[in-house]
mmCIF file of C-alpha atoms and ligand atoms in Angstrom:
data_model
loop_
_atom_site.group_PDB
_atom_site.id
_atom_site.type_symbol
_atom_site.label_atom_id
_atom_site.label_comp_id
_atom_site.label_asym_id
_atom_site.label_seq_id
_atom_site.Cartn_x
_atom_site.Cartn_y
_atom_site.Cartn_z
ATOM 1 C CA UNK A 1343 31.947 -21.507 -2.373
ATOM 2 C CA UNK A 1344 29.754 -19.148 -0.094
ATOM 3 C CA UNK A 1345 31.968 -16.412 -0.457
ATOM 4 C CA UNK A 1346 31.571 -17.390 -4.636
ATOM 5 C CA UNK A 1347 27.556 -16.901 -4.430
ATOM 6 C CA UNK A 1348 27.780 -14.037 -1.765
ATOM 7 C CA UNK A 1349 30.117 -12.548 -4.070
ATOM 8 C CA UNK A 1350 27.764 -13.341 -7.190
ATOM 9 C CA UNK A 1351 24.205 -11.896 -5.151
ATOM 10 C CA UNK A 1352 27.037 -8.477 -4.379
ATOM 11 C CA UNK A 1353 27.393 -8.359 -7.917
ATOM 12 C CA UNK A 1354 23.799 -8.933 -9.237
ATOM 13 C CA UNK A 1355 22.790 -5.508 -7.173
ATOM 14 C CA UNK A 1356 25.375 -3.832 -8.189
ATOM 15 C CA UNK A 1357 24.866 -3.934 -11.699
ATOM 16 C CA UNK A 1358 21.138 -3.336 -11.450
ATOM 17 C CA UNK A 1359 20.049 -6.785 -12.579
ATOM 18 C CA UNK A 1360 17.545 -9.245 -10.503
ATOM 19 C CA UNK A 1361 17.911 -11.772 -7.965
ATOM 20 C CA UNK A 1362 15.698 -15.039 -8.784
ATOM 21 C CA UNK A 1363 13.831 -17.034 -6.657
ATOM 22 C CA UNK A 1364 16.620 -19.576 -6.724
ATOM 23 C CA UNK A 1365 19.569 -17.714 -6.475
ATOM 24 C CA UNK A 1366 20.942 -17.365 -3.388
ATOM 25 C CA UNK A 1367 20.878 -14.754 -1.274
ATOM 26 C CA UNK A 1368 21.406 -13.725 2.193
ATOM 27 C CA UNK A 1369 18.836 -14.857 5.206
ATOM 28 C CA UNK A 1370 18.307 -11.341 6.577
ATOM 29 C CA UNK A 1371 17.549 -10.244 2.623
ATOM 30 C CA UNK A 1372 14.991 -13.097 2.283
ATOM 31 C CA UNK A 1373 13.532 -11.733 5.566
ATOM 32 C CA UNK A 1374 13.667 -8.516 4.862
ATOM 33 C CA UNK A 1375 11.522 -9.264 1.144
ATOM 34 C CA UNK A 1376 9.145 -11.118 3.401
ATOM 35 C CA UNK A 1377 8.168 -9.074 5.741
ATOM 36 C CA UNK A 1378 7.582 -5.907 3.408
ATOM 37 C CA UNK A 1379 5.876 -8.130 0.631
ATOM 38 C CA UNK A 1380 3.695 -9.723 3.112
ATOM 39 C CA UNK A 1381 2.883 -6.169 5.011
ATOM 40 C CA UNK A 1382 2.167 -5.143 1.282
ATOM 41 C CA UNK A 1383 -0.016 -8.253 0.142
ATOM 42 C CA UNK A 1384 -1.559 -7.782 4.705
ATOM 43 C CA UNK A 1385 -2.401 -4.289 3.490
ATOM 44 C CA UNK A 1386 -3.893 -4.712 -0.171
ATOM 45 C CA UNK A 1387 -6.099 -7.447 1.437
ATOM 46 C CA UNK A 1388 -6.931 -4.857 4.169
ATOM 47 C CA UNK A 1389 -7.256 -1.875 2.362
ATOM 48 C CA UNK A 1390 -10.630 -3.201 0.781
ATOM 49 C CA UNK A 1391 -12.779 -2.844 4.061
ATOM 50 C CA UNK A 1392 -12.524 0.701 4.454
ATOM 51 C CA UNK A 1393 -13.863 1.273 0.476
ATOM 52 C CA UNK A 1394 -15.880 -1.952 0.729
ATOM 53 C CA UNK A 1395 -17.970 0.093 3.123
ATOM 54 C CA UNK A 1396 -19.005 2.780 0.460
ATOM 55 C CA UNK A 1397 -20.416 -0.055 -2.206
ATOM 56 C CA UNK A 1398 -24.132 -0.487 -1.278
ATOM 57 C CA UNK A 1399 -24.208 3.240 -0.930
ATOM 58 C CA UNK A 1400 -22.171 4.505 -3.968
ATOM 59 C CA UNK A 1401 -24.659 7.581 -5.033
ATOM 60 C CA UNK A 1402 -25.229 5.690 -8.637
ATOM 61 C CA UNK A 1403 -24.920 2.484 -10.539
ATOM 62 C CA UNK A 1404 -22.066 3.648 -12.641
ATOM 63 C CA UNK A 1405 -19.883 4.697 -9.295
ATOM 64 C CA UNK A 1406 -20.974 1.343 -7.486
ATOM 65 C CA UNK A 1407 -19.960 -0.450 -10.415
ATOM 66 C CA UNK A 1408 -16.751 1.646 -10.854
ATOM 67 C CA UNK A 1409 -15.823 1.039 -7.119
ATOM 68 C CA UNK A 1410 -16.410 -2.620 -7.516
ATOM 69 C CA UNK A 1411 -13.971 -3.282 -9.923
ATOM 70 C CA UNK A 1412 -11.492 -0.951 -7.868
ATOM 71 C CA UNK A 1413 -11.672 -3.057 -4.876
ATOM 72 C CA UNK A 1414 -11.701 -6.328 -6.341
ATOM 73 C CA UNK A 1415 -8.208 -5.161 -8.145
ATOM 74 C CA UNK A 1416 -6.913 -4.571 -4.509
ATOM 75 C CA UNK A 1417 -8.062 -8.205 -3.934
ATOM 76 C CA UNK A 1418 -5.556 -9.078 -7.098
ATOM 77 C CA UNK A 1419 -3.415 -7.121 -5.867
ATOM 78 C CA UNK A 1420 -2.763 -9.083 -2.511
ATOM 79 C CA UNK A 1421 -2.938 -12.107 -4.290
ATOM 80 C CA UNK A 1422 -0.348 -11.347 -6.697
ATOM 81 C CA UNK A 1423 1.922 -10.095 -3.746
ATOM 82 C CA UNK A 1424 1.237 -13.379 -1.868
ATOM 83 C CA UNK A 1425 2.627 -15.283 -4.670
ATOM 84 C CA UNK A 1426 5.323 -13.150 -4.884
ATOM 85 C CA UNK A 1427 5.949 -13.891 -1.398
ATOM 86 C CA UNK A 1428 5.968 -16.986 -1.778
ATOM 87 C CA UNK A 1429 8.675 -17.704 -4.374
ATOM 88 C CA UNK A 1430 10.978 -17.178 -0.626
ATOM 89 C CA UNK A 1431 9.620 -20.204 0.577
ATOM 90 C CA UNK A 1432 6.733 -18.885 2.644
ATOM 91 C CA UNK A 1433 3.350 -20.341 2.531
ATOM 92 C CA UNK A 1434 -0.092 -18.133 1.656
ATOM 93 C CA UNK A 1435 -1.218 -19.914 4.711
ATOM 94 C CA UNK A 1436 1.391 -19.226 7.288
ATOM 95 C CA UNK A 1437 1.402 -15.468 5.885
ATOM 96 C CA UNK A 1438 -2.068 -15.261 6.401
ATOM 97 C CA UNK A 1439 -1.811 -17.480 10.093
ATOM 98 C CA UNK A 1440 0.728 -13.941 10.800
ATOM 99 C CA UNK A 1441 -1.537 -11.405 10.132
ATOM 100 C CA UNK A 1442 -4.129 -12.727 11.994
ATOM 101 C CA UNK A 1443 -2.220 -13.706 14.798
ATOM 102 C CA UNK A 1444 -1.580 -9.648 15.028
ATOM 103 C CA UNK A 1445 2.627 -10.820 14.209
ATOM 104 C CA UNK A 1446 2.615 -9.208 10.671
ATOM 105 C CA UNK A 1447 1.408 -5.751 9.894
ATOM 106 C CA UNK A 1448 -0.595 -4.065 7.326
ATOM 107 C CA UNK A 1449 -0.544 -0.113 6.686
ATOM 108 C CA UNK A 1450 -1.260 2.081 9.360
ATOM 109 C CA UNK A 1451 -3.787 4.081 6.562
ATOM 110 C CA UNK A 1452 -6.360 1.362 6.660
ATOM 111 C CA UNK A 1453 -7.355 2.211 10.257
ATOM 112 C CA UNK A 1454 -9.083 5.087 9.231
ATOM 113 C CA UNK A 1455 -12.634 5.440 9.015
ATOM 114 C CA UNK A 1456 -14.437 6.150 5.627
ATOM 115 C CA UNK A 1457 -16.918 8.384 7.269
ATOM 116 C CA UNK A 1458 -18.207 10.167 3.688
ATOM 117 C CA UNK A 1459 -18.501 9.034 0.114
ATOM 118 C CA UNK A 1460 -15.894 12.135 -0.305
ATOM 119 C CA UNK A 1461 -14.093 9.659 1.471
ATOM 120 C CA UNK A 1462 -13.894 7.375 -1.257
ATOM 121 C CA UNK A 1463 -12.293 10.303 -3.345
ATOM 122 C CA UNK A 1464 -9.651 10.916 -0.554
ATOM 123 C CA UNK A 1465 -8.887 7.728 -0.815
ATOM 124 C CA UNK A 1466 -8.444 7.338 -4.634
ATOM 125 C CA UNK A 1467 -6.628 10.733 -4.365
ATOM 126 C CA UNK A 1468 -3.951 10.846 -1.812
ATOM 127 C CA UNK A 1469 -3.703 7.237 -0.788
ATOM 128 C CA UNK A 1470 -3.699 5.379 -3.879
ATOM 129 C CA UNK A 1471 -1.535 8.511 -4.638
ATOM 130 C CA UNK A 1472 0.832 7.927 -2.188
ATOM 131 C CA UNK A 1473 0.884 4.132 -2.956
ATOM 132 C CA UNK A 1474 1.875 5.043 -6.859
ATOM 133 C CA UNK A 1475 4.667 7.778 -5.922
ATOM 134 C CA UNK A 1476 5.908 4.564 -3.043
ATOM 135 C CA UNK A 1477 5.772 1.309 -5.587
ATOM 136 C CA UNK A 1478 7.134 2.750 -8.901
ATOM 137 C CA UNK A 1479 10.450 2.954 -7.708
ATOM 138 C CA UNK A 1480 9.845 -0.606 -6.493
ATOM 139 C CA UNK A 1481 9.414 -1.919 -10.033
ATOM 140 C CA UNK A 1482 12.972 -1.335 -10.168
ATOM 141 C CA UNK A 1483 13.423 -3.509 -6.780
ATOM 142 C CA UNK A 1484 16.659 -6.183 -6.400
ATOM 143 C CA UNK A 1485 13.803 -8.772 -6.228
ATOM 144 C CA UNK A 1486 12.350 -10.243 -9.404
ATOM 145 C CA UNK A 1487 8.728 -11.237 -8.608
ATOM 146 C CA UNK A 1488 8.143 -8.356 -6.462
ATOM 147 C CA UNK A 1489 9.485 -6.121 -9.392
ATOM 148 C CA UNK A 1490 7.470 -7.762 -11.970
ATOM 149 C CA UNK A 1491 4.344 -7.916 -9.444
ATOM 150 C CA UNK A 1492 4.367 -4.391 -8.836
ATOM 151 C CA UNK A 1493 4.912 -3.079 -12.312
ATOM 152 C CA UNK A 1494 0.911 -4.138 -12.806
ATOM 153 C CA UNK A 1495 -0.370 -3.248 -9.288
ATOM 154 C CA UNK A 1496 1.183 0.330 -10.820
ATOM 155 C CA UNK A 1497 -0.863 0.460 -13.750
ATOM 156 C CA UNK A 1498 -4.281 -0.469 -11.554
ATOM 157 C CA UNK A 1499 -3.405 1.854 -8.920
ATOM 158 C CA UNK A 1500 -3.547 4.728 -11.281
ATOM 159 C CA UNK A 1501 -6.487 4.216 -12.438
ATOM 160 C CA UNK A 1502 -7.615 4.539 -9.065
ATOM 161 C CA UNK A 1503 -5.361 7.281 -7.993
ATOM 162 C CA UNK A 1504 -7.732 8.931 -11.835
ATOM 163 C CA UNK A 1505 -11.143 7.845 -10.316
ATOM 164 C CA UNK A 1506 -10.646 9.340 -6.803
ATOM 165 C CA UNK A 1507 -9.394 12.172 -8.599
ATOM 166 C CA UNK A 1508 -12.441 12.874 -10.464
ATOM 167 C CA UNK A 1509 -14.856 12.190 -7.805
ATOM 168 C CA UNK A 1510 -13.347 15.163 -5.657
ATOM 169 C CA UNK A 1511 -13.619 16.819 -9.139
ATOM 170 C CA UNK A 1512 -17.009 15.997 -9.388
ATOM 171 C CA UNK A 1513 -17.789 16.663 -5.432
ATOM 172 C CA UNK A 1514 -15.646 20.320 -5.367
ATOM 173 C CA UNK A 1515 -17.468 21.724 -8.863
ATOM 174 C CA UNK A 1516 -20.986 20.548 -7.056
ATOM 175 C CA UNK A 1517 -23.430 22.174 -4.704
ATOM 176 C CA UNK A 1518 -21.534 24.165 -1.123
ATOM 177 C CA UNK A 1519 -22.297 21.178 0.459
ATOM 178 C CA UNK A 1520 -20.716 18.401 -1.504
ATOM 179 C CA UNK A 1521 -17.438 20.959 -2.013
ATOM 180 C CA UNK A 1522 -17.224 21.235 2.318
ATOM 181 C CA UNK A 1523 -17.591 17.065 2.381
ATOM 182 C CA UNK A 1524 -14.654 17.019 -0.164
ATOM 183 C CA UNK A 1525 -12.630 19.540 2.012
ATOM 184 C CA UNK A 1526 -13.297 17.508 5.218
ATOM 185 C CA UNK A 1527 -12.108 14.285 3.570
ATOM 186 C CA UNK A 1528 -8.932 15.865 2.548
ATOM 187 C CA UNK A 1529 -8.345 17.152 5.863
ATOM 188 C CA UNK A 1530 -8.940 14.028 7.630
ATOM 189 C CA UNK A 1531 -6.651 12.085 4.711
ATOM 190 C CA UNK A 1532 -3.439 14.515 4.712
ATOM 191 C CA UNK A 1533 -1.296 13.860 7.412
ATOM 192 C CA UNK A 1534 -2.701 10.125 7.598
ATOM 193 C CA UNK A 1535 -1.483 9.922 4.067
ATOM 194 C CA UNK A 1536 2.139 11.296 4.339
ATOM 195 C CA UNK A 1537 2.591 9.125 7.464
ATOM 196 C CA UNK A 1538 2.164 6.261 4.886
ATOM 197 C CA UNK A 1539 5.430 6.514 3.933
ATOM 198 C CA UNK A 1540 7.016 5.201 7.090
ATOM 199 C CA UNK A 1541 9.212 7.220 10.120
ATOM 200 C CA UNK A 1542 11.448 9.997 8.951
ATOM 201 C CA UNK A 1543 14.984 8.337 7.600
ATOM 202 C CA UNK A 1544 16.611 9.219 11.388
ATOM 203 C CA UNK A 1545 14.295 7.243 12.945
ATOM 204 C CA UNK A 1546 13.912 4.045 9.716
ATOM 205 C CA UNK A 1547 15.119 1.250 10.988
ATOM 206 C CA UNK A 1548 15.638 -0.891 7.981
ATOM 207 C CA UNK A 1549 15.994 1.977 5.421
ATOM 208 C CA UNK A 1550 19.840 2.072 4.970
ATOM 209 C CA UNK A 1551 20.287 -1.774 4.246
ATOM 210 C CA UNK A 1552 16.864 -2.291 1.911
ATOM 211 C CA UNK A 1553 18.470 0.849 -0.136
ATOM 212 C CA UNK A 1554 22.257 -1.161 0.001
ATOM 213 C CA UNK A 1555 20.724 -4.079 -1.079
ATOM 214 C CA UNK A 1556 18.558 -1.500 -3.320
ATOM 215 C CA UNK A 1557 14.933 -3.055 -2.337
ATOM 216 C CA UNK A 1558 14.325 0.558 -1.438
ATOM 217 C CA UNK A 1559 15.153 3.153 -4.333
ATOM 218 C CA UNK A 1560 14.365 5.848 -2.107
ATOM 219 C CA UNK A 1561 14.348 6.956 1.373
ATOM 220 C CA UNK A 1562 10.739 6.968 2.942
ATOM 221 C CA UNK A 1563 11.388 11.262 3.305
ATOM 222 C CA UNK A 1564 12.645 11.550 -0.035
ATOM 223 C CA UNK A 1565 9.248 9.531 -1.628
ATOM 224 C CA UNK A 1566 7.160 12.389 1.033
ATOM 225 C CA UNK A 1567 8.774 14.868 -0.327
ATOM 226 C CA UNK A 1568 7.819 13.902 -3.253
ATOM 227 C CA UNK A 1569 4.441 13.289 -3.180
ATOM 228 C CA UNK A 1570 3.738 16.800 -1.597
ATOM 229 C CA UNK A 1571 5.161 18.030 -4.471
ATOM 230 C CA UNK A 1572 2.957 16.108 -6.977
ATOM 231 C CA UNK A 1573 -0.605 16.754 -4.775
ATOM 232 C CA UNK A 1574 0.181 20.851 -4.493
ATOM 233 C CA UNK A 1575 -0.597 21.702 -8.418
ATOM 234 C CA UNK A 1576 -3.472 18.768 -8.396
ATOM 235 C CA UNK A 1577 -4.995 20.241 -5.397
ATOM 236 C CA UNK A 1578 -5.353 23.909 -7.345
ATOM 237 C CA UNK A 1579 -6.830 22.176 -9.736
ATOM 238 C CA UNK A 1580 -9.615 20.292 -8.013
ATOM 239 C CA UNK A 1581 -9.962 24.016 -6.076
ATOM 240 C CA UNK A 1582 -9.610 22.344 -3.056
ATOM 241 C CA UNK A 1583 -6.441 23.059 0.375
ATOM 242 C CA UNK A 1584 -4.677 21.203 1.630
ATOM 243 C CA UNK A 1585 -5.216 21.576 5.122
ATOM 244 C CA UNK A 1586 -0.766 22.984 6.386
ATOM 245 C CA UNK A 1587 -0.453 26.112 6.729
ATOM 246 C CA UNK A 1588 2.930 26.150 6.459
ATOM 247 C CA UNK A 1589 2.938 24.642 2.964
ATOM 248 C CA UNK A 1590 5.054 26.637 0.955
ATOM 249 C CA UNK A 1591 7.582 26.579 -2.270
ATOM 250 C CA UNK A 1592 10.878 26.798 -0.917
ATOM 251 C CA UNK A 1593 13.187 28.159 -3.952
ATOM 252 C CA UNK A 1594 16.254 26.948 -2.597
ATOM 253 C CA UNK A 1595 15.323 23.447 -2.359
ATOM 254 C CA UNK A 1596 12.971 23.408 -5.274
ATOM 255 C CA UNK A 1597 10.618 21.297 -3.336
ATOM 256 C CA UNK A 1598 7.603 22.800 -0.822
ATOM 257 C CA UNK A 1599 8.113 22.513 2.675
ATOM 258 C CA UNK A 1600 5.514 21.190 4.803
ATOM 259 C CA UNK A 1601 4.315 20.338 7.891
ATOM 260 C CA UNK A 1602 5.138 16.642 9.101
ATOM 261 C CA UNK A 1603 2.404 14.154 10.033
ATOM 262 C CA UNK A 1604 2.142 13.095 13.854
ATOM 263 C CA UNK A 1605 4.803 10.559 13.838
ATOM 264 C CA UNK A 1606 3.667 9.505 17.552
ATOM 265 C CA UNK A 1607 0.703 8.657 16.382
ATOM 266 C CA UNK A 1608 2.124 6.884 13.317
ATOM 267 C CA UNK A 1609 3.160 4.848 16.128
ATOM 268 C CA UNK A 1610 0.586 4.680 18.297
ATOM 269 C CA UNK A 1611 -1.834 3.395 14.866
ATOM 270 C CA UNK A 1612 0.925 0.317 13.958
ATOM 271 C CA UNK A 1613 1.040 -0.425 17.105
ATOM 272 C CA UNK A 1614 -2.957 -1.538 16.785
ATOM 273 C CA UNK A 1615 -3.665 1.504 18.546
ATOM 274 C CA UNK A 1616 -5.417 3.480 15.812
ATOM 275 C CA UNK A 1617 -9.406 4.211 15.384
ATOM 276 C CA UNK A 1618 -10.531 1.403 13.448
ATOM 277 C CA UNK A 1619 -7.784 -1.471 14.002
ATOM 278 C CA UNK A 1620 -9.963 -3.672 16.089
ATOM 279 C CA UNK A 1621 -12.485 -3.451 13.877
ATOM 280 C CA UNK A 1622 -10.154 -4.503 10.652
ATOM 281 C CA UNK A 1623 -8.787 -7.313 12.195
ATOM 282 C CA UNK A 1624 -12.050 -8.406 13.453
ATOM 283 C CA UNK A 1625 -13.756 -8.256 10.495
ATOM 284 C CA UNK A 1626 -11.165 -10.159 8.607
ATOM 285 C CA UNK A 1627 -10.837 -12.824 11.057
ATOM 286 C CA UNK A 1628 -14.584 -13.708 10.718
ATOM 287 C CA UNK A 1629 -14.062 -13.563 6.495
ATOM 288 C CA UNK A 1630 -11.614 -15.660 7.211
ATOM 289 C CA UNK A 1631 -13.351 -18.412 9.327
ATOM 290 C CA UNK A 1632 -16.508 -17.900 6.932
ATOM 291 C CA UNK A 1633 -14.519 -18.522 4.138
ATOM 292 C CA UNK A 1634 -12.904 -22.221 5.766
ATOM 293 C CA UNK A 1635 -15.672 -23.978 3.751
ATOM 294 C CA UNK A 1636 -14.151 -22.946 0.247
ATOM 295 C CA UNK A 1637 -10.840 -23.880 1.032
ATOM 296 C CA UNK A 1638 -11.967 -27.328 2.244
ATOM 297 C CA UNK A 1639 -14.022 -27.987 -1.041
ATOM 298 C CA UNK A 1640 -11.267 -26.388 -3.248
ATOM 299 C CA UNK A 1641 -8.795 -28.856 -1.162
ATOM 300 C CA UNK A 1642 -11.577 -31.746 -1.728
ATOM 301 C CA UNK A 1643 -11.473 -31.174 -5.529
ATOM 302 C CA UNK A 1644 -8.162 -31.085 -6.107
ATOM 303 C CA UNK A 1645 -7.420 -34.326 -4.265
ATOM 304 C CA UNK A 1646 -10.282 -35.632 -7.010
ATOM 305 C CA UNK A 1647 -8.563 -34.367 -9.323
ATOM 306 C CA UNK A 1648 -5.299 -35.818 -8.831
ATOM 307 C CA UNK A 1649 -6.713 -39.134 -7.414
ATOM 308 C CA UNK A 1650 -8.666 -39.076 -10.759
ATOM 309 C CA UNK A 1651 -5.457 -38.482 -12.604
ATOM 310 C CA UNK A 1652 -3.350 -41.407 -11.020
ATOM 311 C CA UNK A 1653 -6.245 -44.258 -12.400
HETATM 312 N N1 FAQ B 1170 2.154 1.338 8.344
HETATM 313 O O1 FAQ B 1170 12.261 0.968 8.856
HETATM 314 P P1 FAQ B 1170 10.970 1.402 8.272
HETATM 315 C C1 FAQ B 1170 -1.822 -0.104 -0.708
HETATM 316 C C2 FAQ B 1170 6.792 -0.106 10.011
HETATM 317 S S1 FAQ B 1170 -0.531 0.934 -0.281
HETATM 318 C C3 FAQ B 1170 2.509 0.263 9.073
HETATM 319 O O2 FAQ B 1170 10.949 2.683 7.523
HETATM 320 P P2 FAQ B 1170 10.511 -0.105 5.822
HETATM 321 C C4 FAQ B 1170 -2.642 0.250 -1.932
HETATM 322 C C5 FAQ B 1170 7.759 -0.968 9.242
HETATM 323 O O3 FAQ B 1170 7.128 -2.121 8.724
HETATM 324 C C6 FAQ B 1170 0.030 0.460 1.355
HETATM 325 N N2 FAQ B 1170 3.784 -0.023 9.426
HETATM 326 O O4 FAQ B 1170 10.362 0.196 7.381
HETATM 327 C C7 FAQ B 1170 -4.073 0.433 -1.625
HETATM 328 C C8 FAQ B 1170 8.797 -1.287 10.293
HETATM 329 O O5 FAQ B 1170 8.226 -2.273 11.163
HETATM 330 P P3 FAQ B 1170 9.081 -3.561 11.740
HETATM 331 C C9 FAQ B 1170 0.980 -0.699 1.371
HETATM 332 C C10 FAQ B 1170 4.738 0.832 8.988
HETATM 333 O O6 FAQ B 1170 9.872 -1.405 5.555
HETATM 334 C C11 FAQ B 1170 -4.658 1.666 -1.722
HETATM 335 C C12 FAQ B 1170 8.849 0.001 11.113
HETATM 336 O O7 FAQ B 1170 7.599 0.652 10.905
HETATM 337 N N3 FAQ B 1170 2.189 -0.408 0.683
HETATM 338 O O8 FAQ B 1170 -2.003 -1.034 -0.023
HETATM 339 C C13 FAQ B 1170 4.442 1.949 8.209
HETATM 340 O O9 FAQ B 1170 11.919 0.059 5.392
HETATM 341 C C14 FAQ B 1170 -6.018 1.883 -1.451
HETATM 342 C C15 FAQ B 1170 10.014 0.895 10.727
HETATM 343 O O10 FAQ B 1170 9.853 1.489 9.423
HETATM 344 C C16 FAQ B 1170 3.362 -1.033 0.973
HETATM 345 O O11 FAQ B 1170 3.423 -1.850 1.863
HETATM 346 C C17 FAQ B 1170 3.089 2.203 7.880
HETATM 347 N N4 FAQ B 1170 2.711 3.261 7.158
HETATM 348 O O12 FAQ B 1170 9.647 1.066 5.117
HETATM 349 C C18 FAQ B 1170 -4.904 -0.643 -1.254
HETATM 350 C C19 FAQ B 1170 4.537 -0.660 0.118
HETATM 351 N N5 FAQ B 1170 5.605 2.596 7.938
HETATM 352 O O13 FAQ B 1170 8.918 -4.614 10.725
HETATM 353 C C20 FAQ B 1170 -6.271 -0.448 -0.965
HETATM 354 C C21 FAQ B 1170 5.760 -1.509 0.367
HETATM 355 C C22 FAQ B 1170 6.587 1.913 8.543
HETATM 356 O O14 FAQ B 1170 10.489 -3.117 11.932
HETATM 357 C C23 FAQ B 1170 -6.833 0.831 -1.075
HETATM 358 N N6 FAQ B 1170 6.395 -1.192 1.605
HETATM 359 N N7 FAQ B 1170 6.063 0.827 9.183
HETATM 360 O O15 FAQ B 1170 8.404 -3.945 13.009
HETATM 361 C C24 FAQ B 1170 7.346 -0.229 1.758
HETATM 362 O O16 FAQ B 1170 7.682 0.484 0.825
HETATM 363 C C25 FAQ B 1170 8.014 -0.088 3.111
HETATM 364 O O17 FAQ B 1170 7.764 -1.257 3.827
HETATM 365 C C26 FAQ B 1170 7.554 1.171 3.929
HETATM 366 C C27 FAQ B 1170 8.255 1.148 5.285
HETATM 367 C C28 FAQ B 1170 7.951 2.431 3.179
HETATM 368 C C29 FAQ B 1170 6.048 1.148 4.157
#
């Protein structure tokens, strides 16, 4: 009979269709679903400091109130990832008991600092970019729930890939100075940004068997490549350079070629070596702790509730 329902999970990938919370499927698949939902739910969760920073001094009501609603969607985000993780029989607690513990990761991007508001439009730009041109093809993934979760997340994320975009609009058609901060936030977010896609293939660990399996639709270079692509054209547009001099349109390949991001420090950055990783962890251990009274009262009412139920 295993070699029936290993035979049967074969089959459901192969024909493009989705495997179901209860179907079975193989341990190191149900790991492998795991750890990248939780790093994606760890990094949505995450990813909200760095803009969080930028609310109480968004340069007018309308932006505060625009950024507001773009980091509380990351907070859905995580949540709806969470729950997707845990339809393979992993708690929200235990996930959240890993990343704290420092034995889960998050995105190497969110231990940046957000130095400028043109940082806030770097942001939007090339790393909510880079998150739409990485999770579309992962609406098509093996997994149900994380296909299904992700085809919203895609539809909020480019509305905030659109807002970044227009406040680097806004910033490059404005005075010198508010066109250099937008520069200098797209040369501090480049490389960081195309190192969000993960080690070149040679050096991807779990590439080749998330692609078998067909988690991954595309190799972490291949989704690079392109995203360079896409940001070239944009870039003209919002009159701004990308800061690689050896960008150029390569005829043969139909694709640019570009420099590569410092893959070192890729590593050196998930390793918790990067410029703000102490300070994101910190920070969310002590929202964590300060947020233990909420979870005890939501506990306490729902124990009311069910006691309440019972009689
Ligand atoms: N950061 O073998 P691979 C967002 C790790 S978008 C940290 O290639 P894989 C939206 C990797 O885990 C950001 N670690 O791995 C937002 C593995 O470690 P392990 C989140 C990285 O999984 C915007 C090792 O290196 N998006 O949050 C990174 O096949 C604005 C070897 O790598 C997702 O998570 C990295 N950049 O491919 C929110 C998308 N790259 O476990 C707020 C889903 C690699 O062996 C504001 N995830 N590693 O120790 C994925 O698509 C994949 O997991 C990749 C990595 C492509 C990230």
């Amino acid at each position: 009979p295993d070699d029936d329902l290993a035979a049967y999970f074969a089959g459901v990938v192969e024909a493009d269709q989705k495997i179901e919370p209860r179907d079975w499927m193989p341990e190191a698949y149900r790991k492998t679903l795991i750890r990248q939902i939780a790093q994606h739910a760890h990094s949505e969760i995450i990813g909200m400091q760095p803009e969080g920073n930028w609310i109480s001094r968004a340069p007018s009501l309308k932006r505060k109130a625009i950024l507001l609603a773009k980091v509380q969607d990351e907070a859905g985000h995580g949540l709806y990832l969470y729950a997707a993780a845990e339809t393979l029989g992993v708690s929200r607690d235990e996930l959240v008991d890993l990343l704290l513990s420092g034995r889960q990761k998050y995105s190497s991007i969110f231990n940046y600092p957000t130095l400028t508001w043109a940082d806030v439009g770097a942001i939007g730009w090339l790393v909510d970019g880079a998150a739409i041109v990485n999770q579309v093809p992962l609406c098509r993934c093996s997994y149900g729930p994380y296909a299904r979760a992700m085809i919203r997340v895609c539809k909020e994320e480019s509305f905030h890939q659109r807002q970044g975009y227009e406040i680097l609009h806004t910033l490059s058609h404005g005075t010198p100075e508010q066109k250099a901060m937008a520069q200098d936030a797209v040369d501090r977010w480049w490389y960081p940004s195309l190192a969000m896609f993960g080690p070149p293939d040679g050096e991807s660990t779990h590439s080749a068997q998330s692609m078998a399996w067909k988690i991954k639709r595309f190799s972490n270079d291949e989704l690079r490549q392109r995203f360079v692509d896409m940001c070239v054209q944009q870039a003209e547009v919002l009159g701004l350079t990308i800061p690689d001099e050896g960008l150029r349109w390569n005829e043969e390949r139909q694709a640019y070629d570009y420099t590569q991001p410092d893959y070192d420090e890729l590593m050196r950055v998930i390793s918790g070596d990067g410029p703000c990783n102490r300070q994101r962890m910190e920070h969310r251990r002590r929202a964590h702790a300060d947020g233990a009274w909420v979870r005890e009262a939501a506990a306490a009412y729902a124990a009311k509730r069910a006691e309440k139920k019972e009689t």
